[in-house]
Amino acid sequence: MARLGVLALQGGYDAHARTLRGLGHTVDEVRTADDLARVDGLVLPGGESTTHLILIDRFALEAPLRAFVASGKPVLATCCGLILSAAEVVSPAQRSFGWVDVTVARNAWGRQVHSFEDTADPESPVGPVSMLFIRAPRITRVGPAVEVRATYRGEPVLVRQGNVTAGAFHPELTADARVHEAVFGRG
Ligand code: GLN
């Protein structure tokens, strides 16, 4: 059984914790560098990326997060987490950590309805997983080191570079645990 962490500064961390516990993992809420030092994998949840950047600074978490990613432990970043992990953020431009060589445009999926649910294209490597998009970022460029794990209508929506898997949608808000299982396995 792995001890996993969910970054619990703001946003939708609780649903991730529930999904991970359902897979048999032990889950800690992570708010400090000490919390981070105790876990073997990490979720960067959905939320508001601008707020996350402020809180990460306030709690001095940038260096510990960078060290965690560099350690090679598995990380799942969703929505706001994808925005934080991207190499480049546009509309509007924003600081990001550059763990996954993609460009993302904020709030670019489902502009009219803000939120919708569907399934990934059947040929997606992770399978036709259930996806909920909430004011989701759009991946507009994928670098050569990035593997596309799921597409929606031909566009990348779940990508992986090394130990960081990042998605535009919310797998934790559906009953489908396949994305979490693909990243962290079962406990
Ligand atoms: N729109 C949010 C942002 O730009 C992300 C939305 C989400 O995480 N569901 O940070």
JSON list of N, CA and C and ligand atoms in Angstrom, two decimals, residues 10 12 45-52 78-84 89 91-92 94 105-108 132-137 168-170 172-173, ligand 1:
[
{"chain": "A", "resi": 10, "resn": "GLN", "atom": "N", "xyz": [-6.01, 24.41, -1.72]},
{"chain": "A", "resi": 10, "resn": "GLN", "atom": "CA", "xyz": [-7.23, 25.05, -2.26]},
{"chain": "A", "resi": 10, "resn": "GLN", "atom": "C", "xyz": [-7.78, 24.12, -3.32]},
{"chain": "A", "resi": 12, "resn": "GLY", "atom": "N", "xyz": [-10.15, 21.19, -5.39]},
{"chain": "A", "resi": 12, "resn": "GLY", "atom": "CA", "xyz": [-10.86, 19.92, -5.27]},
{"chain": "A", "resi": 12, "resn": "GLY", "atom": "C", "xyz": [-10.00, 18.75, -4.84]},
{"chain": "A", "resi": 45, "resn": "PRO", "atom": "N", "xyz": [-4.33, 19.02, -7.50]},
{"chain": "A", "resi": 45, "resn": "PRO", "atom": "CA", "xyz": [-5.75, 18.96, -7.88]},
{"chain": "A", "resi": 45, "resn": "PRO", "atom": "C", "xyz": [-6.20, 20.15, -8.73]},
{"chain": "A", "resi": 46, "resn": "GLY", "atom": "N", "xyz": [-7.48, 20.11, -9.10]},
{"chain": "A", "resi": 46, "resn": "GLY", "atom": "CA", "xyz": [-8.11, 21.26, -9.74]},
{"chain": "A", "resi": 46, "resn": "GLY", "atom": "C", "xyz": [-8.32, 22.37, -8.72]},
{"chain": "A", "resi": 47, "resn": "GLY", "atom": "N", "xyz": [-8.56, 23.54, -9.23]},
{"chain": "A", "resi": 47, "resn": "GLY", "atom": "CA", "xyz": [-8.76, 24.70, -8.36]},
{"chain": "A", "resi": 47, "resn": "GLY", "atom": "C", "xyz": [-8.49, 25.93, -9.20]},
{"chain": "A", "resi": 48, "resn": "GLU", "atom": "N", "xyz": [-7.98, 26.96, -8.58]},
{"chain": "A", "resi": 48, "resn": "GLU", "atom": "CA", "xyz": [-7.67, 28.18, -9.31]},
{"chain": "A", "resi": 48, "resn": "GLU", "atom": "C", "xyz": [-6.14, 28.33, -9.32]},
{"chain": "A", "resi": 49, "resn": "SER", "atom": "N", "xyz": [-5.54, 28.30, -10.52]},
{"chain": "A", "resi": 49, "resn": "SER", "atom": "CA", "xyz": [-4.08, 28.26, -10.59]},
{"chain": "A", "resi": 49, "resn": "SER", "atom": "C", "xyz": [-3.44, 29.54, -10.05]},
{"chain": "A", "resi": 50, "resn": "THR", "atom": "N", "xyz": [-4.09, 30.68, -10.25]},
{"chain": "A", "resi": 50, "resn": "THR", "atom": "CA", "xyz": [-3.52, 31.93, -9.72]},
{"chain": "A", "resi": 50, "resn": "THR", "atom": "C", "xyz": [-3.47, 31.87, -8.20]},
{"chain": "A", "resi": 51, "resn": "THR", "atom": "N", "xyz": [-4.53, 31.37, -7.58]},
{"chain": "A", "resi": 51, "resn": "THR", "atom": "CA", "xyz": [-4.56, 31.24, -6.12]},
{"chain": "A", "resi": 51, "resn": "THR", "atom": "C", "xyz": [-3.52, 30.24, -5.66]},
{"chain": "A", "resi": 52, "resn": "HIS", "atom": "N", "xyz": [-3.40, 29.13, -6.39]},
{"chain": "A", "resi": 52, "resn": "HIS", "atom": "CA", "xyz": [-2.38, 28.13, -6.04]},
{"chain": "A", "resi": 52, "resn": "HIS", "atom": "C", "xyz": [-0.98, 28.73, -6.03]},
{"chain": "A", "resi": 78, "resn": "THR", "atom": "N", "xyz": [-4.20, 17.63, -12.28]},
{"chain": "A", "resi": 78, "resn": "THR", "atom": "CA", "xyz": [-5.44, 17.78, -13.03]},
{"chain": "A", "resi": 78, "resn": "THR", "atom": "C", "xyz": [-5.83, 19.25, -13.12]},
{"chain": "A", "resi": 79, "resn": "CYS", "atom": "N", "xyz": [-6.18, 19.65, -14.31]},
{"chain": "A", "resi": 79, "resn": "CYS", "atom": "CA", "xyz": [-6.78, 20.96, -14.58]},
{"chain": "A", "resi": 79, "resn": "CYS", "atom": "C", "xyz": [-5.87, 22.07, -14.08]},
{"chain": "A", "resi": 80, "resn": "CYS", "atom": "N", "xyz": [-6.16, 22.68, -12.95]},
{"chain": "A", "resi": 80, "resn": "CYS", "atom": "CA", "xyz": [-5.25, 23.67, -12.36]},
{"chain": "A", "resi": 80, "resn": "CYS", "atom": "C", "xyz": [-3.84, 23.09, -12.22]},
{"chain": "A", "resi": 81, "resn": "GLY", "atom": "N", "xyz": [-3.75, 21.82, -11.86]},
{"chain": "A", "resi": 81, "resn": "GLY", "atom": "CA", "xyz": [-2.45, 21.15, -11.72]},
{"chain": "A", "resi": 81, "resn": "GLY", "atom": "C", "xyz": [-1.71, 21.08, -13.04]},
{"chain": "A", "resi": 82, "resn": "LEU", "atom": "N", "xyz": [-2.46, 20.84, -14.13]},
{"chain": "A", "resi": 82, "resn": "LEU", "atom": "CA", "xyz": [-1.86, 20.86, -15.47]},
{"chain": "A", "resi": 82, "resn": "LEU", "atom": "C", "xyz": [-1.30, 22.25, -15.78]},
{"chain": "A", "resi": 83, "resn": "ILE", "atom": "N", "xyz": [-2.07, 23.28, -15.42]},
{"chain": "A", "resi": 83, "resn": "ILE", "atom": "CA", "xyz": [-1.63, 24.66, -15.70]},
{"chain": "A", "resi": 83, "resn": "ILE", "atom": "C", "xyz": [-0.33, 24.95, -14.94]},
{"chain": "A", "resi": 84, "resn": "LEU", "atom": "N", "xyz": [-0.26, 24.51, -13.68]},
{"chain": "A", "resi": 84, "resn": "LEU", "atom": "CA", "xyz": [0.96, 24.73, -12.89]},
{"chain": "A", "resi": 84, "resn": "LEU", "atom": "C", "xyz": [2.15, 23.96, -13.46]},
{"chain": "A", "resi": 89, "resn": "VAL", "atom": "N", "xyz": [2.00, 28.91, -20.29]},
{"chain": "A", "resi": 89, "resn": "VAL", "atom": "CA", "xyz": [0.58, 29.16, -20.06]},
{"chain": "A", "resi": 89, "resn": "VAL", "atom": "C", "xyz": [0.19, 30.44, -20.78]},
{"chain": "A", "resi": 91, "resn": "SER", "atom": "N", "xyz": [-3.29, 32.97, -22.33]},
{"chain": "A", "resi": 91, "resn": "SER", "atom": "CA", "xyz": [-4.68, 33.48, -22.23]},
{"chain": "A", "resi": 91, "resn": "SER", "atom": "C", "xyz": [-5.30, 33.34, -20.85]},
{"chain": "A", "resi": 92, "resn": "PRO", "atom": "N", "xyz": [-4.86, 34.08, -19.86]},
{"chain": "A", "resi": 92, "resn": "PRO", "atom": "CA", "xyz": [-3.69, 34.94, -19.92]},
{"chain": "A", "resi": 92, "resn": "PRO", "atom": "C", "xyz": [-2.41, 34.19, -19.55]},
{"chain": "A", "resi": 94, "resn": "GLN", "atom": "N", "xyz": [0.88, 33.19, -17.63]},
{"chain": "A", "resi": 94, "resn": "GLN", "atom": "CA", "xyz": [1.04, 33.02, -16.19]},
{"chain": "A", "resi": 94, "resn": "GLN", "atom": "C", "xyz": [2.29, 32.20, -15.91]},
{"chain": "A", "resi": 105, "resn": "ALA", "atom": "N", "xyz": [-3.79, 26.78, -22.81]},
{"chain": "A", "resi": 105, "resn": "ALA", "atom": "CA", "xyz": [-4.60, 28.00, -22.81]},
{"chain": "A", "resi": 105, "resn": "ALA", "atom": "C", "xyz": [-5.66, 27.84, -21.73]},
{"chain": "A", "resi": 106, "resn": "ARG", "atom": "N", "xyz": [-5.69, 28.77, -20.79]},
{"chain": "A", "resi": 106, "resn": "ARG", "atom": "CA", "xyz": [-6.62, 28.64, -19.65]},
{"chain": "A", "resi": 106, "resn": "ARG", "atom": "C", "xyz": [-8.07, 28.85, -20.08]},
{"chain": "A", "resi": 107, "resn": "ASN", "atom": "N", "xyz": [-8.96, 28.17, -19.40]},
{"chain": "A", "resi": 107, "resn": "ASN", "atom": "CA", "xyz": [-10.41, 28.36, -19.56]},
{"chain": "A", "resi": 107, "resn": "ASN", "atom": "C", "xyz": [-10.86, 28.23, -21.00]},
{"chain": "A", "resi": 108, "resn": "ALA", "atom": "N", "xyz": [-10.24, 27.32, -21.75]},
{"chain": "A", "resi": 108, "resn": "ALA", "atom": "CA", "xyz": [-10.47, 27.28, -23.20]},
{"chain": "A", "resi": 108, "resn": "ALA", "atom": "C", "xyz": [-11.34, 26.11, -23.67]},
{"chain": "A", "resi": 132, "resn": "LEU", "atom": "N", "xyz": [-14.72, 14.86, -16.86]},
{"chain": "A", "resi": 132, "resn": "LEU", "atom": "CA", "xyz": [-15.53, 16.04, -16.57]},
{"chain": "A", "resi": 132, "resn": "LEU", "atom": "C", "xyz": [-14.63, 17.26, -16.76]},
{"chain": "A", "resi": 133, "resn": "PHE", "atom": "N", "xyz": [-15.04, 18.16, -17.63]},
{"chain": "A", "resi": 133, "resn": "PHE", "atom": "CA", "xyz": [-14.28, 19.39, -17.89]},
{"chain": "A", "resi": 133, "resn": "PHE", "atom": "C", "xyz": [-14.94, 20.55, -17.15]},
{"chain": "A", "resi": 134, "resn": "ILE", "atom": "N", "xyz": [-14.16, 21.28, -16.35]},
{"chain": "A", "resi": 134, "resn": "ILE", "atom": "CA", "xyz": [-14.70, 22.45, -15.64]},
{"chain": "A", "resi": 134, "resn": "ILE", "atom": "C", "xyz": [-13.78, 23.64, -15.90]},
{"chain": "A", "resi": 135, "resn": "ARG", "atom": "N", "xyz": [-14.25, 24.57, -16.71]},
{"chain": "A", "resi": 135, "resn": "ARG", "atom": "CA", "xyz": [-13.43, 25.73, -17.09]},
{"chain": "A", "resi": 135, "resn": "ARG", "atom": "C", "xyz": [-12.00, 25.27, -17.37]},
{"chain": "A", "resi": 136, "resn": "ALA", "atom": "N", "xyz": [-11.91, 24.26, -18.22]},
{"chain": "A", "resi": 136, "resn": "ALA", "atom": "CA", "xyz": [-10.67, 23.50, -18.36]},
{"chain": "A", "resi": 136, "resn": "ALA", "atom": "C", "xyz": [-9.68, 24.16, -19.31]},
{"chain": "A", "resi": 137, "resn": "PRO", "atom": "N", "xyz": [-8.40, 23.96, -19.04]},
{"chain": "A", "resi": 137, "resn": "PRO", "atom": "CA", "xyz": [-7.37, 24.43, -19.98]},
{"chain": "A", "resi": 137, "resn": "PRO", "atom": "C", "xyz": [-7.32, 23.54, -21.21]},
{"chain": "A", "resi": 168, "resn": "ALA", "atom": "N", "xyz": [-6.39, 17.75, -18.56]},
{"chain": "A", "resi": 168, "resn": "ALA", "atom": "CA", "xyz": [-7.21, 18.96, -18.61]},
{"chain": "A", "resi": 168, "resn": "ALA", "atom": "C", "xyz": [-8.53, 18.77, -17.86]},
{"chain": "A", "resi": 169, "resn": "PHE", "atom": "N", "xyz": [-8.91, 17.52, -17.62]},
{"chain": "A", "resi": 169, "resn": "PHE", "atom": "CA", "xyz": [-10.24, 17.22, -17.06]},
{"chain": "A", "resi": 169, "resn": "PHE", "atom": "C", "xyz": [-10.11, 16.73, -15.62]},
{"chain": "A", "resi": 170, "resn": "HIS", "atom": "N", "xyz": [-11.26, 16.39, -15.03]},
{"chain": "A", "resi": 170, "resn": "HIS", "atom": "CA", "xyz": [-11.32, 15.96, -13.63]},
{"chain": "A", "resi": 170, "resn": "HIS", "atom": "C", "xyz": [-11.70, 14.49, -13.55]},
{"chain": "A", "resi": 172, "resn": "GLU", "atom": "N", "xyz": [-11.34, 12.70, -11.01]},
{"chain": "A", "resi": 172, "resn": "GLU", "atom": "CA", "xyz": [-11.74, 12.41, -9.62]},
{"chain": "A", "resi": 172, "resn": "GLU", "atom": "C", "xyz": [-13.22, 12.68, -9.39]},
{"chain": "A", "resi": 173, "resn": "LEU", "atom": "N", "xyz": [-13.87, 13.34, -10.34]},
{"chain": "A", "resi": 173, "resn": "LEU", "atom": "CA", "xyz": [-15.29, 13.68, -10.16]},
{"chain": "A", "resi": 173, "resn": "LEU", "atom": "C", "xyz": [-16.20, 12.75, -10.94]},
{"chain": "B", "resi": 1, "resn": "GLN", "atom": "N1", "xyz": [-9.80, 27.78, -14.67]},
{"chain": "B", "resi": 1, "resn": "GLN", "atom": "C1", "xyz": [-8.89, 27.34, -13.65]},
{"chain": "B", "resi": 1, "resn": "GLN", "atom": "C2", "xyz": [-7.55, 28.06, -13.78]},
{"chain": "B", "resi": 1, "resn": "GLN", "atom": "O1", "xyz": [-7.29, 28.69, -14.77]},
{"chain": "B", "resi": 1, "resn": "GLN", "atom": "C3", "xyz": [-8.71, 25.84, -13.66]},
{"chain": "B", "resi": 1, "resn": "GLN", "atom": "C4", "xyz": [-10.04, 25.16, -13.48]},
{"chain": "B", "resi": 1, "resn": "GLN", "atom": "C5", "xyz": [-9.99, 23.86, -12.76]},
{"chain": "B", "resi": 1, "resn": "GLN", "atom": "O2", "xyz": [-8.99, 23.48, -12.15]},
{"chain": "B", "resi": 1, "resn": "GLN", "atom": "N2", "xyz": [-11.12, 23.19, -12.80]},
{"chain": "B", "resi": 1, "resn": "GLN", "atom": "O3", "xyz": [-6.76, 27.96, -12.91]}
]
